[in-house]
Backbone as XML, in Angstrom:
<?xml version="1.0"?>
<chain id="A" units="angstrom">
  <residue number="1" name="GLN">
    <atom name="N" x="-65.646" y="48.622" z="38.231"/>
    <atom name="CA" x="-65.028" y="47.401" z="38.729"/>
    <atom name="C" x="-66.022" y="46.681" z="39.653"/>
  </residue>
  <residue number="2" name="VAL">
    <atom name="N" x="-66.361" y="45.460" z="39.289"/>
    <atom name="CA" x="-67.279" y="44.671" z="40.105"/>
    <atom name="C" x="-66.519" y="44.085" z="41.285"/>
  </residue>
  <residue number="3" name="GLN">
    <atom name="N" x="-67.091" y="44.242" z="42.453"/>
    <atom name="CA" x="-66.510" y="43.645" z="43.661"/>
    <atom name="C" x="-67.588" y="42.895" z="44.410"/>
  </residue>
  <residue number="4" name="LEU">
    <atom name="N" x="-67.225" y="41.718" z="44.881"/>
    <atom name="CA" x="-68.140" y="40.852" z="45.613"/>
    <atom name="C" x="-67.467" y="40.413" z="46.894"/>
  </residue>
  <residue number="5" name="VAL">
    <atom name="N" x="-68.146" y="40.586" z="48.011"/>
    <atom name="CA" x="-67.569" y="40.230" z="49.304"/>
    <atom name="C" x="-68.573" y="39.381" z="50.073"/>
  </residue>
  <residue number="6" name="GLU">
    <atom name="N" x="-68.193" y="38.131" z="50.334"/>
    <atom name="CA" x="-69.073" y="37.212" z="51.049"/>
    <atom name="C" x="-68.835" y="37.282" z="52.547"/>
  </residue>
  <residue number="7" name="SER">
    <atom name="N" x="-69.851" y="36.907" z="53.293"/>
    <atom name="CA" x="-69.746" y="36.783" z="54.744"/>
    <atom name="C" x="-70.819" y="35.822" z="55.222"/>
  </residue>
  <residue number="8" name="GLY">
    <atom name="N" x="-70.711" y="35.410" z="56.471"/>
    <atom name="CA" x="-71.757" y="34.589" z="57.066"/>
    <atom name="C" x="-71.450" y="33.112" z="57.196"/>
  </residue>
  <residue number="9" name="GLY">
    <atom name="N" x="-70.307" y="32.680" z="56.688"/>
    <atom name="CA" x="-69.958" y="31.273" z="56.833"/>
    <atom name="C" x="-69.618" y="30.932" z="58.273"/>
  </residue>
  <residue number="10" name="GLY">
    <atom name="N" x="-69.440" y="29.647" z="58.529"/>
    <atom name="CA" x="-69.082" y="29.214" z="59.869"/>
    <atom name="C" x="-69.225" y="27.723" z="60.016"/>
  </residue>
  <residue number="11" name="SER">
    <atom name="N" x="-69.189" y="27.274" z="61.260"/>
    <atom name="CA" x="-69.315" y="25.857" z="61.581"/>
    <atom name="C" x="-70.635" y="25.609" z="62.268"/>
  </residue>
  <residue number="12" name="VAL">
    <atom name="N" x="-71.367" y="24.614" z="61.792"/>
    <atom name="CA" x="-72.641" y="24.253" z="62.392"/>
    <atom name="C" x="-72.763" y="22.748" z="62.456"/>
  </residue>
  <residue number="13" name="GLN">
    <atom name="N" x="-73.662" y="22.296" z="63.288"/>
    <atom name="CA" x="-73.951" y="20.866" z="63.376"/>
    <atom name="C" x="-74.943" y="20.467" z="62.287"/>
  </residue>
  <residue number="14" name="PRO">
    <atom name="N" x="-74.962" y="19.184" z="61.936"/>
    <atom name="CA" x="-75.966" y="18.726" z="60.960"/>
    <atom name="C" x="-77.371" y="19.110" z="61.408"/>
  </residue>
  <residue number="15" name="GLY">
    <atom name="N" x="-78.158" y="19.569" z="60.439"/>
    <atom name="CA" x="-79.501" y="20.050" z="60.742"/>
    <atom name="C" x="-79.572" y="21.528" z="61.038"/>
  </residue>
  <residue number="16" name="GLY">
    <atom name="N" x="-78.416" y="22.165" z="61.187"/>
    <atom name="CA" x="-78.375" y="23.580" z="61.505"/>
    <atom name="C" x="-78.595" y="24.470" z="60.292"/>
  </residue>
  <residue number="17" name="SER">
    <atom name="N" x="-78.535" y="25.768" z="60.539"/>
    <atom name="CA" x="-78.798" y="26.760" z="59.495"/>
    <atom name="C" x="-77.722" y="27.836" z="59.488"/>
  </residue>
  <residue number="18" name="LEU">
    <atom name="N" x="-77.548" y="28.421" z="58.305"/>
    <atom name="CA" x="-76.669" y="29.569" z="58.140"/>
    <atom name="C" x="-77.273" y="30.483" z="57.085"/>
  </residue>
  <residue number="19" name="ARG">
    <atom name="N" x="-76.939" y="31.762" z="57.164"/>
    <atom name="CA" x="-77.306" y="32.688" z="56.103"/>
    <atom name="C" x="-76.046" y="33.373" z="55.590"/>
  </residue>
  <residue number="20" name="LEU">
    <atom name="N" x="-75.758" y="33.152" z="54.343"/>
    <atom name="CA" x="-74.615" y="33.791" z="53.694"/>
    <atom name="C" x="-75.068" y="35.109" z="53.063"/>
  </residue>
  <residue number="21" name="SER">
    <atom name="N" x="-74.158" y="36.066" z="53.084"/>
    <atom name="CA" x="-74.425" y="37.359" z="52.448"/>
    <atom name="C" x="-73.310" y="37.671" z="51.464"/>
  </residue>
  <residue number="22" name="CYS">
    <atom name="N" x="-73.658" y="38.408" z="50.436"/>
    <atom name="CA" x="-72.684" y="38.860" z="49.450"/>
    <atom name="C" x="-72.972" y="40.323" z="49.137"/>
  </residue>
  <residue number="23" name="SER">
    <atom name="N" x="-72.037" y="41.171" z="49.499"/>
    <atom name="CA" x="-72.169" y="42.583" z="49.183"/>
    <atom name="C" x="-71.592" y="42.831" z="47.796"/>
  </residue>
  <residue number="24" name="ALA">
    <atom name="N" x="-72.413" y="43.338" z="46.898"/>
    <atom name="CA" x="-72.007" y="43.529" z="45.506"/>
    <atom name="C" x="-71.915" y="45.012" z="45.170"/>
  </residue>
  <residue number="25" name="SER">
    <atom name="N" x="-70.876" y="45.376" z="44.460"/>
    <atom name="CA" x="-70.737" y="46.751" z="44.005"/>
    <atom name="C" x="-70.186" y="46.778" z="42.588"/>
  </residue>
  <residue number="26" name="GLY">
    <atom name="N" x="-70.465" y="47.847" z="41.877"/>
    <atom name="CA" x="-69.914" y="48.023" z="40.542"/>
    <atom name="C" x="-70.664" y="47.322" z="39.431"/>
  </residue>
  <residue number="27" name="ILE">
    <atom name="N" x="-71.818" y="46.710" z="39.739"/>
    <atom name="CA" x="-72.585" y="46.020" z="38.694"/>
    <atom name="C" x="-73.448" y="47.045" z="37.979"/>
  </residue>
  <residue number="28" name="THR">
    <atom name="N" x="-73.135" y="47.303" z="36.717"/>
    <atom name="CA" x="-73.858" y="48.308" z="35.952"/>
    <atom name="C" x="-74.684" y="47.698" z="34.830"/>
  </residue>
  <residue number="29" name="TYR">
    <atom name="N" x="-74.643" y="46.376" z="34.688"/>
    <atom name="CA" x="-75.422" y="45.728" z="33.639"/>
    <atom name="C" x="-76.908" y="45.837" z="33.941"/>
  </residue>
  <residue number="30" name="SER">
    <atom name="N" x="-77.714" y="46.042" z="32.929"/>
    <atom name="CA" x="-79.163" y="46.004" z="33.117"/>
    <atom name="C" x="-79.648" y="44.556" z="33.149"/>
  </residue>
  <residue number="31" name="THR">
    <atom name="N" x="-78.925" y="43.675" z="32.484"/>
    <atom name="CA" x="-79.213" y="42.238" z="32.509"/>
    <atom name="C" x="-78.061" y="41.543" z="33.223"/>
  </residue>
  <residue number="32" name="TYR">
    <atom name="N" x="-78.359" y="40.855" z="34.315"/>
    <atom name="CA" x="-77.285" y="40.201" z="35.067"/>
    <atom name="C" x="-77.822" y="38.994" z="35.821"/>
  </residue>
  <residue number="33" name="ARG">
    <atom name="N" x="-76.895" y="38.202" z="36.273"/>
    <atom name="CA" x="-77.193" y="37.054" z="37.126"/>
    <atom name="C" x="-76.217" y="37.080" z="38.313"/>
  </residue>
  <residue number="34" name="LEU">
    <atom name="N" x="-76.736" y="36.759" z="39.460"/>
    <atom name="CA" x="-75.927" y="36.599" z="40.659"/>
    <atom name="C" x="-76.102" y="35.176" z="41.141"/>
  </residue>
  <residue number="35" name="GLY">
    <atom name="N" x="-75.003" y="34.541" z="41.471"/>
    <atom name="CA" x="-75.098" y="33.143" z="41.848"/>
    <atom name="C" x="-74.249" y="32.792" z="43.049"/>
  </residue>
  <residue number="36" name="TRP">
    <atom name="N" x="-74.616" y="31.685" z="43.659"/>
    <atom name="CA" x="-73.810" y="31.059" z="44.717"/>
    <atom name="C" x="-73.264" y="29.741" z="44.170"/>
  </residue>
  <residue number="37" name="PHE">
    <atom name="N" x="-71.975" y="29.562" z="44.376"/>
    <atom name="CA" x="-71.295" y="28.342" z="43.989"/>
    <atom name="C" x="-70.555" y="27.798" z="45.194"/>
  </residue>
  <residue number="38" name="ARG">
    <atom name="N" x="-70.177" y="26.544" z="45.132"/>
    <atom name="CA" x="-69.405" y="25.979" z="46.234"/>
    <atom name="C" x="-68.362" y="25.020" z="45.694"/>
  </residue>
  <residue number="39" name="GLN">
    <atom name="N" x="-67.314" y="24.869" z="46.476"/>
    <atom name="CA" x="-66.251" y="23.956" z="46.095"/>
    <atom name="C" x="-65.719" y="23.271" z="47.334"/>
  </residue>
  <residue number="40" name="ALA">
    <atom name="N" x="-65.837" y="21.947" z="47.342"/>
    <atom name="CA" x="-65.295" y="21.135" z="48.421"/>
    <atom name="C" x="-63.897" y="20.673" z="48.025"/>
  </residue>
  <residue number="41" name="PRO">
    <atom name="N" x="-63.059" y="20.342" z="48.994"/>
    <atom name="CA" x="-61.698" y="19.896" z="48.675"/>
    <atom name="C" x="-61.705" y="18.702" z="47.724"/>
  </residue>
  <residue number="42" name="GLY">
    <atom name="N" x="-60.924" y="18.808" z="46.661"/>
    <atom name="CA" x="-60.815" y="17.718" z="45.703"/>
    <atom name="C" x="-61.965" y="17.602" z="44.727"/>
  </residue>
  <residue number="43" name="LYS">
    <atom name="N" x="-62.896" y="18.549" z="44.789"/>
    <atom name="CA" x="-64.047" y="18.504" z="43.890"/>
    <atom name="C" x="-64.111" y="19.771" z="43.046"/>
  </residue>
  <residue number="44" name="GLU">
    <atom name="N" x="-64.843" y="19.674" z="41.947"/>
    <atom name="CA" x="-65.025" y="20.844" z="41.094"/>
    <atom name="C" x="-66.011" y="21.821" z="41.719"/>
  </residue>
  <residue number="45" name="ARG">
    <atom name="N" x="-65.858" y="23.078" z="41.335"/>
    <atom name="CA" x="-66.801" y="24.091" z="41.779"/>
    <atom name="C" x="-68.158" y="23.828" z="41.128"/>
  </residue>
  <residue number="46" name="GLU">
    <atom name="N" x="-69.221" y="23.903" z="41.919"/>
    <atom name="CA" x="-70.552" y="23.614" z="41.398"/>
    <atom name="C" x="-71.533" y="24.715" z="41.774"/>
  </residue>
  <residue number="47" name="GLY">
    <atom name="N" x="-72.508" y="24.914" z="40.914"/>
    <atom name="CA" x="-73.520" y="25.913" z="41.161"/>
    <atom name="C" x="-74.514" y="25.456" z="42.209"/>
  </residue>
  <residue number="48" name="VAL">
    <atom name="N" x="-74.910" y="26.375" z="43.071"/>
    <atom name="CA" x="-75.877" y="26.096" z="44.128"/>
    <atom name="C" x="-77.225" y="26.753" z="43.805"/>
  </residue>
  <residue number="49" name="ALA">
    <atom name="N" x="-77.194" y="28.048" z="43.538"/>
    <atom name="CA" x="-78.413" y="28.800" z="43.247"/>
    <atom name="C" x="-78.032" y="30.086" z="42.541"/>
  </residue>
  <residue number="50" name="ALA">
    <atom name="N" x="-78.943" y="30.585" z="41.714"/>
    <atom name="CA" x="-78.696" y="31.838" z="41.005"/>
    <atom name="C" x="-80.000" y="32.581" z="40.820"/>
  </residue>
  <residue number="51" name="ILE">
    <atom name="N" x="-79.891" y="33.900" z="40.712"/>
    <atom name="CA" x="-81.042" y="34.764" z="40.520"/>
    <atom name="C" x="-80.681" y="35.827" z="39.499"/>
  </residue>
  <residue number="52" name="ASP">
    <atom name="N" x="-81.648" y="36.234" z="38.679"/>
    <atom name="CA" x="-81.336" y="37.257" z="37.689"/>
    <atom name="C" x="-81.985" y="38.598" z="38.053"/>
  </residue>
  <residue number="53" name="ASN">
    <atom name="N" x="-81.784" y="39.579" z="37.220"/>
    <atom name="CA" x="-82.271" y="40.919" z="37.511"/>
    <atom name="C" x="-83.805" y="40.989" z="37.544"/>
  </residue>
  <residue number="54" name="ASP">
    <atom name="N" x="-84.477" y="40.021" z="36.947"/>
    <atom name="CA" x="-85.944" y="39.977" z="36.973"/>
    <atom name="C" x="-86.468" y="39.114" z="38.117"/>
  </residue>
  <residue number="55" name="GLY">
    <atom name="N" x="-85.570" y="38.545" z="38.904"/>
    <atom name="CA" x="-85.986" y="37.712" z="40.032"/>
    <atom name="C" x="-86.204" y="36.248" z="39.714"/>
  </residue>
  <residue number="56" name="HIS">
    <atom name="N" x="-85.854" y="35.834" z="38.496"/>
    <atom name="CA" x="-85.957" y="34.409" z="38.175"/>
    <atom name="C" x="-84.851" y="33.647" z="38.885"/>
  </residue>
  <residue number="57" name="ILE">
    <atom name="N" x="-85.197" y="32.472" z="39.404"/>
    <atom name="CA" x="-84.282" y="31.713" z="40.258"/>
    <atom name="C" x="-84.088" y="30.311" z="39.712"/>
  </residue>
  <residue number="58" name="LYS">
    <atom name="N" x="-82.853" y="29.849" z="39.854"/>
    <atom name="CA" x="-82.504" y="28.470" z="39.504"/>
    <atom name="C" x="-81.763" y="27.854" z="40.675"/>
  </residue>
  <residue number="59" name="TYR">
    <atom name="N" x="-82.190" y="26.671" z="41.099"/>
    <atom name="CA" x="-81.517" y="25.938" z="42.168"/>
    <atom name="C" x="-80.919" y="24.654" z="41.621"/>
  </residue>
  <residue number="60" name="ALA">
    <atom name="N" x="-79.832" y="24.228" z="42.231"/>
    <atom name="CA" x="-79.295" y="22.913" z="41.938"/>
    <atom name="C" x="-80.214" y="21.860" z="42.544"/>
  </residue>
  <residue number="61" name="ASP">
    <atom name="N" x="-80.246" y="20.702" z="41.921"/>
    <atom name="CA" x="-81.146" y="19.640" z="42.398"/>
    <atom name="C" x="-80.840" y="19.245" z="43.839"/>
  </residue>
  <residue number="62" name="PHE">
    <atom name="N" x="-79.574" y="19.288" z="44.224"/>
    <atom name="CA" x="-79.210" y="18.809" z="45.554"/>
    <atom name="C" x="-79.690" y="19.751" z="46.663"/>
  </residue>
  <residue number="63" name="VAL">
    <atom name="N" x="-80.138" y="20.950" z="46.315"/>
    <atom name="CA" x="-80.659" y="21.877" z="47.319"/>
    <atom name="C" x="-81.913" y="21.313" z="47.965"/>
  </residue>
  <residue number="64" name="LYS">
    <atom name="N" x="-82.768" y="20.655" z="47.179"/>
    <atom name="CA" x="-83.933" y="19.925" z="47.677"/>
    <atom name="C" x="-84.833" y="20.784" z="48.567"/>
  </residue>
  <residue number="65" name="GLY">
    <atom name="N" x="-84.969" y="22.039" z="48.259"/>
    <atom name="CA" x="-85.834" y="22.914" z="49.027"/>
    <atom name="C" x="-85.231" y="23.403" z="50.328"/>
  </residue>
  <residue number="66" name="ARG">
    <atom name="N" x="-83.974" y="23.097" z="50.586"/>
    <atom name="CA" x="-83.348" y="23.489" z="51.848"/>
    <atom name="C" x="-82.777" y="24.902" z="51.822"/>
  </residue>
  <residue number="67" name="PHE">
    <atom name="N" x="-82.405" y="25.378" z="50.636"/>
    <atom name="CA" x="-81.746" y="26.676" z="50.504"/>
    <atom name="C" x="-82.681" y="27.668" z="49.818"/>
  </residue>
  <residue number="68" name="THR">
    <atom name="N" x="-82.513" y="28.940" z="50.162"/>
    <atom name="CA" x="-83.280" y="30.006" z="49.526"/>
    <atom name="C" x="-82.350" y="31.147" z="49.150"/>
  </residue>
  <residue number="69" name="ILE">
    <atom name="N" x="-82.353" y="31.516" z="47.882"/>
    <atom name="CA" x="-81.561" y="32.652" z="47.412"/>
    <atom name="C" x="-82.479" y="33.869" z="47.321"/>
  </residue>
  <residue number="70" name="SER">
    <atom name="N" x="-81.932" y="35.020" z="47.677"/>
    <atom name="CA" x="-82.708" y="36.254" z="47.584"/>
    <atom name="C" x="-81.749" y="37.426" z="47.419"/>
  </residue>
  <residue number="71" name="GLN">
    <atom name="N" x="-82.290" y="38.557" z="47.034"/>
    <atom name="CA" x="-81.450" y="39.737" z="46.888"/>
    <atom name="C" x="-82.185" y="40.958" z="47.399"/>
  </residue>
  <residue number="72" name="ASP">
    <atom name="N" x="-81.421" y="41.855" z="47.974"/>
    <atom name="CA" x="-81.927" y="43.146" z="48.413"/>
    <atom name="C" x="-81.339" y="44.179" z="47.463"/>
  </residue>
  <residue number="73" name="ASN">
    <atom name="N" x="-82.126" y="44.574" z="46.491"/>
    <atom name="CA" x="-81.603" y="45.474" z="45.465"/>
    <atom name="C" x="-81.193" y="46.829" z="46.039"/>
  </residue>
  <residue number="74" name="ALA">
    <atom name="N" x="-81.928" y="47.284" z="47.038"/>
    <atom name="CA" x="-81.629" y="48.591" z="47.621"/>
    <atom name="C" x="-80.253" y="48.596" z="48.283"/>
  </residue>
  <residue number="75" name="LYS">
    <atom name="N" x="-79.877" y="47.440" z="48.837"/>
    <atom name="CA" x="-78.602" y="47.350" z="49.543"/>
    <atom name="C" x="-77.543" y="46.612" z="48.737"/>
  </residue>
  <residue number="76" name="ASN">
    <atom name="N" x="-77.896" y="46.249" z="47.499"/>
    <atom name="CA" x="-76.944" y="45.538" z="46.637"/>
    <atom name="C" x="-76.350" y="44.326" z="47.339"/>
  </residue>
  <residue number="77" name="THR">
    <atom name="N" x="-77.219" y="43.551" z="47.946"/>
    <atom name="CA" x="-76.772" y="42.397" z="48.704"/>
    <atom name="C" x="-77.505" y="41.147" z="48.247"/>
  </residue>
  <residue number="78" name="LEU">
    <atom name="N" x="-76.753" y="40.079" z="48.111"/>
    <atom name="CA" x="-77.284" y="38.766" z="47.762"/>
    <atom name="C" x="-77.216" y="37.883" z="48.995"/>
  </residue>
  <residue number="79" name="PHE">
    <atom name="N" x="-78.248" y="37.053" z="49.194"/>
    <atom name="CA" x="-78.294" y="36.174" z="50.355"/>
    <atom name="C" x="-78.472" y="34.724" z="49.918"/>
  </residue>
  <residue number="80" name="LEU">
    <atom name="N" x="-78.036" y="33.837" z="50.795"/>
    <atom name="CA" x="-78.339" y="32.417" z="50.651"/>
    <atom name="C" x="-78.670" y="31.892" z="52.036"/>
  </residue>
  <residue number="81" name="ARG">
    <atom name="N" x="-79.933" y="31.591" z="52.238"/>
    <atom name="CA" x="-80.367" y="30.999" z="53.495"/>
    <atom name="C" x="-80.277" y="29.486" z="53.340"/>
  </residue>
  <residue number="82" name="MET">
    <atom name="N" x="-79.551" y="28.848" z="54.239"/>
    <atom name="CA" x="-79.346" y="27.409" z="54.161"/>
    <atom name="C" x="-79.885" y="26.759" z="55.414"/>
  </residue>
  <residue number="83" name="ASN">
    <atom name="N" x="-80.864" y="25.891" z="55.249"/>
    <atom name="CA" x="-81.450" y="25.138" z="56.354"/>
    <atom name="C" x="-81.147" y="23.651" z="56.198"/>
  </residue>
  <residue number="84" name="SER">
    <atom name="N" x="-81.357" y="22.906" z="57.259"/>
    <atom name="CA" x="-81.163" y="21.443" z="57.237"/>
    <atom name="C" x="-79.812" y="21.086" z="56.632"/>
  </residue>
  <residue number="85" name="LEU">
    <atom name="N" x="-78.783" y="21.738" z="57.095"/>
    <atom name="CA" x="-77.455" y="21.515" z="56.529"/>
    <atom name="C" x="-76.960" y="20.105" z="56.827"/>
  </residue>
  <residue number="86" name="GLU">
    <atom name="N" x="-76.247" y="19.564" z="55.862"/>
    <atom name="CA" x="-75.713" y="18.197" z="55.944"/>
    <atom name="C" x="-74.192" y="18.259" z="55.836"/>
  </residue>
  <residue number="87" name="PRO">
    <atom name="N" x="-73.496" y="17.251" z="56.341"/>
    <atom name="CA" x="-72.024" y="17.248" z="56.199"/>
    <atom name="C" x="-71.579" y="17.409" z="54.744"/>
  </residue>
  <residue number="88" name="GLU">
    <atom name="N" x="-72.389" y="16.911" z="53.815"/>
    <atom name="CA" x="-72.040" y="17.015" z="52.392"/>
    <atom name="C" x="-72.089" y="18.459" z="51.879"/>
  </residue>
  <residue number="89" name="ASP">
    <atom name="N" x="-72.664" y="19.363" z="52.660"/>
    <atom name="CA" x="-72.698" y="20.781" z="52.283"/>
    <atom name="C" x="-71.412" y="21.512" z="52.653"/>
  </residue>
  <residue number="90" name="THR">
    <atom name="N" x="-70.516" y="20.845" z="53.326"/>
    <atom name="CA" x="-69.242" y="21.455" z="53.708"/>
    <atom name="C" x="-68.448" y="21.834" z="52.469"/>
  </residue>
  <residue number="91" name="ALA">
    <atom name="N" x="-68.093" y="23.113" z="52.372"/>
    <atom name="CA" x="-67.385" y="23.612" z="51.194"/>
    <atom name="C" x="-67.073" y="25.089" z="51.389"/>
  </residue>
  <residue number="92" name="MET">
    <atom name="N" x="-66.247" y="25.608" z="50.482"/>
    <atom name="CA" x="-66.093" y="27.050" z="50.376"/>
    <atom name="C" x="-67.220" y="27.545" z="49.473"/>
  </residue>
  <residue number="93" name="TYR">
    <atom name="N" x="-67.930" y="28.545" z="49.915"/>
    <atom name="CA" x="-69.039" y="29.085" z="49.143"/>
    <atom name="C" x="-68.645" y="30.436" z="48.548"/>
  </residue>
  <residue number="94" name="TYR">
    <atom name="N" x="-68.903" y="30.561" z="47.253"/>
    <atom name="CA" x="-68.517" y="31.752" z="46.514"/>
    <atom name="C" x="-69.742" y="32.453" z="45.932"/>
  </residue>
  <residue number="95" name="CYS">
    <atom name="N" x="-69.688" y="33.765" z="45.953"/>
    <atom name="CA" x="-70.657" y="34.597" z="45.261"/>
    <atom name="C" x="-70.068" y="34.962" z="43.897"/>
  </residue>
  <residue number="96" name="ALA">
    <atom name="N" x="-70.905" y="35.002" z="42.869"/>
    <atom name="CA" x="-70.422" y="35.307" z="41.532"/>
    <atom name="C" x="-71.428" y="36.171" z="40.785"/>
  </residue>
  <residue number="97" name="ALA">
    <atom name="N" x="-70.924" y="36.922" z="39.817"/>
    <atom name="CA" x="-71.782" y="37.797" z="39.021"/>
    <atom name="C" x="-71.483" y="37.647" z="37.546"/>
  </residue>
  <residue number="98" name="SER">
    <atom name="N" x="-72.531" y="37.719" z="36.760"/>
    <atom name="CA" x="-72.413" y="37.638" z="35.316"/>
    <atom name="C" x="-73.371" y="38.648" z="34.712"/>
  </residue>
  <residue number="99" name="GLY">
    <atom name="N" x="-72.988" y="39.226" z="33.596"/>
    <atom name="CA" x="-73.883" y="40.213" z="33.028"/>
    <atom name="C" x="-73.632" y="40.471" z="31.568"/>
  </residue>
  <residue number="100" name="GLY">
    <atom name="N" x="-74.573" y="41.223" z="30.951"/>
    <atom name="CA" x="-74.446" y="41.601" z="29.555"/>
    <atom name="C" x="-75.431" y="40.869" z="28.681"/>
  </residue>
  <residue number="101" name="ALA">
    <atom name="N" x="-75.210" y="39.598" z="28.465"/>
    <atom name="CA" x="-76.054" y="38.831" z="27.546"/>
    <atom name="C" x="-77.103" y="38.040" z="28.316"/>
  </residue>
  <residue number="102" name="ARG">
    <atom name="N" x="-78.288" y="37.919" z="27.725"/>
    <atom name="CA" x="-79.310" y="37.063" z="28.330"/>
    <atom name="C" x="-78.927" y="35.605" z="28.114"/>
  </residue>
  <residue number="103" name="ARG">
    <atom name="N" x="-79.270" y="34.777" z="29.104"/>
    <atom name="CA" x="-79.023" y="33.351" z="29.025"/>
    <atom name="C" x="-80.292" y="32.613" z="29.368"/>
  </residue>
  <residue number="104" name="PRO">
    <atom name="N" x="-80.467" y="31.393" z="28.881"/>
    <atom name="CA" x="-81.607" y="30.587" z="29.321"/>
    <atom name="C" x="-81.409" y="30.195" z="30.775"/>
  </residue>
  <residue number="105" name="ILE">
    <atom name="N" x="-82.482" y="30.021" z="31.498"/>
    <atom name="CA" x="-82.382" y="29.789" z="32.937"/>
    <atom name="C" x="-81.624" y="28.510" z="33.272"/>
  </residue>
  <residue number="106" name="TRP">
    <atom name="N" x="-81.679" y="27.534" z="32.370"/>
    <atom name="CA" x="-80.956" y="26.300" z="32.668"/>
    <atom name="C" x="-79.441" y="26.538" z="32.651"/>
  </residue>
  <residue number="107" name="TRP">
    <atom name="N" x="-78.985" y="27.687" z="32.156"/>
    <atom name="CA" x="-77.564" y="28.016" z="32.058"/>
    <atom name="C" x="-77.071" y="28.723" z="33.322"/>
  </residue>
  <residue number="108" name="TYR">
    <atom name="N" x="-77.992" y="29.105" z="34.210"/>
    <atom name="CA" x="-77.626" y="29.975" z="35.318"/>
    <atom name="C" x="-76.619" y="29.386" z="36.291"/>
  </residue>
  <residue number="109" name="LEU">
    <atom name="N" x="-76.469" y="28.086" z="36.363"/>
    <atom name="CA" x="-75.530" y="27.488" z="37.300"/>
    <atom name="C" x="-74.243" y="27.027" z="36.616"/>
  </residue>
  <residue number="110" name="GLU">
    <atom name="N" x="-74.024" y="27.513" z="35.410"/>
    <atom name="CA" x="-72.798" y="27.207" z="34.678"/>
    <atom name="C" x="-71.707" y="28.177" z="35.123"/>
  </residue>
  <residue number="111" name="LYS">
    <atom name="N" x="-70.697" y="27.672" z="35.791"/>
    <atom name="CA" x="-69.688" y="28.548" z="36.374"/>
    <atom name="C" x="-68.909" y="29.336" z="35.319"/>
  </residue>
  <residue number="112" name="ASN">
    <atom name="N" x="-68.764" y="28.796" z="34.127"/>
    <atom name="CA" x="-68.008" y="29.489" z="33.085"/>
    <atom name="C" x="-68.727" y="30.741" z="32.572"/>
  </residue>
  <residue number="113" name="ASP">
    <atom name="N" x="-69.963" y="30.910" z="32.948"/>
    <atom name="CA" x="-70.718" y="32.104" z="32.545"/>
    <atom name="C" x="-70.407" y="33.301" z="33.426"/>
  </residue>
  <residue number="114" name="TYR">
    <atom name="N" x="-69.751" y="33.065" z="34.559"/>
    <atom name="CA" x="-69.555" y="34.115" z="35.553"/>
    <atom name="C" x="-68.127" y="34.653" z="35.478"/>
  </residue>
  <residue number="115" name="ALA">
    <atom name="N" x="-68.041" y="35.978" z="35.303"/>
    <atom name="CA" x="-66.736" y="36.612" z="35.163"/>
    <atom name="C" x="-66.204" y="37.176" z="36.469"/>
  </residue>
  <residue number="116" name="TYR">
    <atom name="N" x="-67.079" y="37.382" z="37.433"/>
    <atom name="CA" x="-66.678" y="38.037" z="38.673"/>
    <atom name="C" x="-66.966" y="37.124" z="39.855"/>
  </residue>
  <residue number="117" name="TRP">
    <atom name="N" x="-65.978" y="37.042" z="40.757"/>
    <atom name="CA" x="-66.071" y="36.126" z="41.890"/>
    <atom name="C" x="-65.617" y="36.814" z="43.163"/>
  </residue>
  <residue number="118" name="GLY">
    <atom name="N" x="-66.250" y="36.416" z="44.270"/>
    <atom name="CA" x="-65.777" y="36.848" z="45.564"/>
    <atom name="C" x="-64.666" y="35.933" z="46.059"/>
  </residue>
  <residue number="119" name="GLN">
    <atom name="N" x="-64.206" y="36.208" z="47.274"/>
    <atom name="CA" x="-63.081" y="35.443" z="47.817"/>
    <atom name="C" x="-63.533" y="34.161" z="48.509"/>
  </residue>
  <residue number="120" name="GLY">
    <atom name="N" x="-64.815" y="34.042" z="48.776"/>
    <atom name="CA" x="-65.355" y="32.836" z="49.374"/>
    <atom name="C" x="-65.520" y="32.931" z="50.879"/>
  </residue>
  <residue number="121" name="THR">
    <atom name="N" x="-66.451" y="32.129" z="51.385"/>
    <atom name="CA" x="-66.655" y="32.015" z="52.826"/>
    <atom name="C" x="-66.858" y="30.532" z="53.140"/>
  </residue>
  <residue number="122" name="GLN">
    <atom name="N" x="-66.176" y="30.053" z="54.169"/>
    <atom name="CA" x="-66.163" y="28.618" z="54.477"/>
    <atom name="C" x="-67.401" y="28.221" z="55.278"/>
  </residue>
  <residue number="123" name="VAL">
    <atom name="N" x="-68.010" y="27.127" z="54.854"/>
    <atom name="CA" x="-69.112" y="26.510" z="55.585"/>
    <atom name="C" x="-68.690" y="25.097" z="55.958"/>
  </residue>
  <residue number="124" name="THR">
    <atom name="N" x="-68.751" y="24.782" z="57.237"/>
    <atom name="CA" x="-68.391" y="23.459" z="57.728"/>
    <atom name="C" x="-69.549" y="22.895" z="58.531"/>
  </residue>
  <residue number="125" name="VAL">
    <atom name="N" x="-70.005" y="21.720" z="58.122"/>
    <atom name="CA" x="-71.118" y="21.058" z="58.807"/>
    <atom name="C" x="-70.580" y="19.770" z="59.410"/>
  </residue>
  <residue number="126" name="SER">
    <atom name="N" x="-70.543" y="19.711" z="60.725"/>
    <atom name="CA" x="-69.938" y="18.569" z="61.396"/>
    <atom name="C" x="-70.495" y="18.454" z="62.804"/>
  </residue>
  <residue number="127" name="SER">
    <atom name="N" x="-70.598" y="17.210" z="63.259"/>
    <atom name="CA" x="-71.026" y="16.978" z="64.635"/>
    <atom name="C" x="-69.826" y="16.859" z="65.551"/>
  </residue>
</chain>
C-alpha cells in the first residue's frame, strides 16, 4: 500500500521561501515518478514538478527556476524547495506517485497518470 504524507506548508510573505517534504512508503515499482501538484480554490489541480527513479526532472513553466524538486532515496522522502514565492503560488500542494509503465518526460506533470496522492499541505503567500 503506497502512502504519501506531506509536510512543510505554511504562510509566508511574497519573496519568501518554503521547503515541502513528502514521506513515501510502499513504493515497490522499479520504474516510478514522484510529483508535486497544487490546487488553488476554484482552479484545476496542476503539475508543479516531477522526478523519476533515474533522477530525470520536469518542471512546469510557471516555476521559472524558483522551485527545486529533489529526493532522498535512503529516507524515501521527496522535497520541493520553493523560493521567491508569489501570491499566485497560494494553493494546496499535493505529493503524488505513479509507477509501472515508462512515460515520456513531457507526460510527467499529467495528473491523470498518478494513482497515489497525499492529503496535501497548504501554502499561503500573502503580505
